[in-house]
Amino acid sequence: MYSLISNEMTKLIGRRKFIMVGLIIAVLLCLFAYAQTKQSESIRERIGTSDWRQELQQQIIDGQNRLSNAGPWREQLQIRLQQMQYYLDHDINPSQPGAPTFIRGFLENSTELFLPLLIMMVAADMVSSERSLGTIKLLLTRPVSRFRVLLSKYLTLVLSVSMIMLIYGFLTFAISAIMFGNDGWTAPVLTGFSSQGGELDISAVRLIPQWQYILHEFGLAWYVSLVIGTLSFMLSVLIRSTAAGMGVMIACLISGAILSNMVSSWESAKYLFMVNLGVIGYLEGSSPPVEGMTLSFSLLVLLVWAIAGLITAFAVFMKKDVY
Amino acid sequence: MNKKSVNIVIMLSAAACLLCLTGLGWLLWGQARGVGEALQPATSAEGAAKTEGLSIVALGDSLTRGTGDSEGKGYVGYLGDWLKSRYPELTVSNLGVKGYTAPQLAELLEQPEVRRQIGGADYILLTIGGNDLFQGGQALLQLEEGIEAGSGEGFISSLKGILKEIRSLNAEGEIMLMGLYNPFQDFGESNLASSVVMSWNQKVWETASAYSGIIVVPTFDLFQQHGSDYLFSDGFHPNDKGYQAIAKRYLSLMVPEGGLAS
Amino acid sequence: MSAEVTLKISGLKKTIRGKSIIKGLDLELKEGEVFGFLGPNGSGKTTTIRMLVGLIKPTSGVIEICGRNVATEFAQAMKHIGCIVENPEMYPYLSGWDNLRYFAAMLPDVDEKRIAKVVDMVAMQERIHDKVSTYSLGMRQRLGIAQALLGSPKVLILDEPTNGLDPLGIREMRAFIRQLAEQEGLTVFVSSHLLHEIQLMCDRVAIISRGEIVQVDTVYGLLSRQERLIWRLTPHEAGKAILQENTTILAEGEGTITTAYLENEIGEWNKRLVEGGISVLEMNRRLPALEDLFLELTGGGHDV
């Protein structure tokens, strides 16, 4: 099995997939980091201080002013504000300047769309490219069962997802450490917020060091990426054309991003995988798209989708005639 | 391609995979185990936020926030811009919230961070009462009723509480309370409204004079002169010009020797 | 020759969406034999080959390679097969060597030495470390063969192996295939739609048309069955009449009469003609072109 996985990895490296992923991350990262510096600069300019309490207080007030015309996001904003107030009341800086805070925010913003897109670059053509190259004929006429061939591909996907997380983590760290300094790994962060009917529930709030929080975030991001990877992988088996497979997946992701903002009244939408991608939000304590969704619920929904996808992929791959 | 590099990539990936799994597992384990150490509430450091330069804290309603100003600066923003050339270390904290009434403001004053900021401020700018009086500016038709309800002792006692609170937090900083203007002078009942606002201002001034270091900044005359020229299209809030005129008046009170280029 | 049966097909059928594509094939191939699989496009050639290597699952029937059933003992069976199905597609972004190493990793007990050996066999040493995307079609074809030979297979299945090669390349390929069969004892199963090619390199030929095998025989046997004798007689009409009494006239040309070549009877016919006072000017024995035979057997009309 190891030699099969090593084969698959050879192909990924041969196609410079990881380098491409790395470049994309680097470019986007620079944009984000620049935007971040600009943003904090403008706040600083407005209130003329670098006292985080004053900054946070200003943010809360700004938020309160936006509440009246926040429309459907009102509830979410409200909870966000209550949370900020909680940080302020407990004298904990929610955004201690430095690389770790940037990583935390960047990761939270990239799990729903950016990371899945990167994963798709690897996963979406894992099988379909073999078919378009014609190499599938060679692959399937080895003395290796189809099950093992696909399994090795899937395990390689798991490894690649991890590799992308590693590249992502390393690059975000490197770039943000240069731009924002390397402080704040042990800064306290609050986690365990939840919301109940538009009100912040603080009964389970805990204080953890930032590095642990980031580790949790990476765990969740990895999980989401893996689920997206698995589904793209399935599409790659089902659909001949890589482009079509990617298109389907992107459509799902985008519809998920849209749906997450408007399904609060469509209860059963919570069983769609794309509505459940924002798992890091639970860590943060932002209100879920549909009332009553919890971290374990979302993880479970994603798991079910991934397993179903995997079973479909294997069933089809093992039965399908290759022309 | 080198077999070694493939092996290295696989090993690194596997390590990353384990690390992510650890993060996930730890999180789930922590969740399953339930609450960790409980948090001590309110450990805030009370000490005043005294900064080196001039410090301004603005409190109040939409007038402080700057509703109606095309850039959203409001008089606080313009004032800050102009003062900055003289005091580069200036900090301006605008804590105005649209629609705030006096009781709501009193509530805001209970927050430790707000108290801390007030404690360290050189100037405390205050606009309050507009919403208490006009009930959000919607109540033109029920102007009279509105005035009946608002001009009651409710507002005045809230205002007293607010001023007292601020004074107890900061004994030296100057409190500048904005007097109201009459936004309805182009309407038929302009005279009625004007007299209501004037008597309101009178009460406010009386209340304020009981405390030391409070300036009530009149704006009534500004809007009386320029009418709709100074008003935003909602007919209630000032526009850019209106805010600038207010800010100019504040500036002249804060920097009496003048000489500030605007 | 009591050679071992290496490839056995029995009762092979494939139905796709209710349409019968392959209607029951039976074949037995022996060690050291080059077997031609001939058929026009759309006759089921490619489908059959894909079933042989497990890419397509047969609707019914059994394929055994060295006694291993492809359907039930896939890995065991595939150990003995080397194949190129259609074009020899490889990963263009890897070098020839990396491609071979890639496929070697999927075979049991193939080391670098063996890779070097097959590269040697197909004479690719010079360019083997270049990327496959830079190879010419002929080089890819050779790399494909190298790949097929990696696992020291007993059966080599080549689908149109001379496709896209220049005449020199075709000749080399033919020689190479014969050499593999004769020296290494491989069974080589070659499909083609080029009769000429099959004629030159195969020991036996199967002709497939519309999903059925029309004929299986040695190349010579196949042809001789259709052998013709062309007569030139004088006087023509009288001679024709005598021949007609003994056999059927298949065709008449300008002063020529064509009949079947039946070795046992020709002496007798000749005697009759001489007795009838006819002089035989010419007796010409002619093997038909395989093309004619092919058209005849497959019912013509196909694009050959």
Short mmCIF file of C-alpha atoms in Angstrom, two decimals, chain A residues 3-4 6-8 10-16 129-130 132-146 149 153 317-323, chain C residues 14 16 47 50 53-57 74-76 78-79 81 83-94 98 101-103 105-108 131 147 150:
data_model
loop_
_atom_site.label_atom_id
_atom_site.label_comp_id
_atom_site.label_asym_id
_atom_site.label_seq_id
_atom_site.Cartn_x
_atom_site.Cartn_y
_atom_site.Cartn_z
CA SER A 3 4.27 2.07 -2.66
CA LEU A 4 0.86 2.87 -4.16
CA SER A 6 4.03 6.98 -2.82
CA ASN A 7 3.10 6.60 -6.50
CA GLU A 8 0.13 8.90 -6.13
CA THR A 10 4.83 11.28 -6.99
CA LYS A 11 2.17 12.33 -9.47
CA LEU A 12 0.94 15.19 -7.29
CA ILE A 13 4.46 16.44 -6.82
CA GLY A 14 5.20 15.89 -10.50
CA ARG A 15 2.31 18.14 -11.37
CA ARG A 16 3.58 20.76 -8.91
CA SER A 129 -7.45 13.20 -14.81
CA GLU A 130 -6.40 9.57 -15.08
CA SER A 132 -8.68 12.10 -19.49
CA LEU A 133 -5.01 11.17 -19.80
CA GLY A 134 -5.97 7.57 -20.54
CA THR A 135 -3.62 6.33 -17.86
CA ILE A 136 -6.53 4.78 -16.03
CA LYS A 137 -6.18 1.84 -18.40
CA LEU A 138 -2.66 1.24 -17.21
CA LEU A 139 -3.59 1.81 -13.63
CA LEU A 140 -6.41 -0.72 -13.66
CA THR A 141 -4.54 -3.44 -15.51
CA ARG A 142 -1.93 -3.87 -12.80
CA PRO A 143 -2.09 -6.83 -10.47
CA VAL A 144 -3.71 -4.58 -7.89
CA SER A 145 -7.41 -4.66 -7.16
CA ARG A 146 -9.49 -1.63 -7.98
CA VAL A 149 -6.09 1.49 -6.29
CA LYS A 153 -5.78 7.46 -3.99
CA PHE A 317 -15.27 2.85 -9.23
CA MET A 318 -15.20 -0.87 -8.57
CA LYS A 319 -18.09 -1.65 -10.86
CA LYS A 320 -17.59 0.77 -13.68
CA ASP A 321 -16.49 -0.39 -17.13
CA VAL A 322 -13.64 1.62 -18.54
CA TYR A 323 -13.82 2.52 -22.19
CA LYS C 14 -20.96 -8.60 -23.33
CA ILE C 16 -24.43 -3.08 -23.10
CA THR C 47 -14.26 -4.38 -26.14
CA ARG C 50 -10.64 -4.52 -22.53
CA VAL C 53 -7.41 -7.04 -19.14
CA GLY C 54 -10.27 -6.47 -16.73
CA LEU C 55 -11.23 -2.95 -17.75
CA ILE C 56 -14.69 -4.11 -18.76
CA LYS C 57 -16.60 -6.76 -16.88
CA PHE C 74 -7.87 -10.38 -10.72
CA ALA C 75 -4.53 -9.61 -9.14
CA GLN C 76 -3.20 -13.13 -9.70
CA MET C 78 -2.95 -9.64 -14.04
CA LYS C 79 0.50 -10.62 -12.81
CA ILE C 81 -0.30 -9.94 -18.36
CA CYS C 83 -0.61 -4.80 -22.07
CA ILE C 84 -1.03 -1.66 -24.06
CA VAL C 85 -4.64 -0.78 -24.64
CA GLU C 86 -5.02 1.63 -27.51
CA ASN C 87 -2.48 4.38 -27.19
CA PRO C 88 0.37 3.91 -24.76
CA GLU C 89 -0.66 6.72 -22.43
CA MET C 90 1.82 7.61 -19.73
CA TYR C 91 2.08 10.50 -17.33
CA PRO C 92 3.47 13.28 -19.52
CA TYR C 93 4.77 15.30 -16.60
CA LEU C 94 7.01 12.47 -15.38
CA ASP C 98 9.75 7.71 -13.38
CA ARG C 101 9.28 3.13 -11.73
CA TYR C 102 5.71 4.15 -11.07
CA PHE C 103 4.34 1.05 -12.77
CA ALA C 105 5.83 -0.12 -7.83
CA MET C 106 2.50 -1.68 -8.67
CA LEU C 107 4.04 -5.01 -9.60
CA PRO C 108 5.51 -7.57 -7.25
CA LYS C 131 9.81 13.98 -19.66
CA GLN C 147 6.05 -0.89 -19.37
CA LEU C 150 8.21 -4.87 -16.75
#
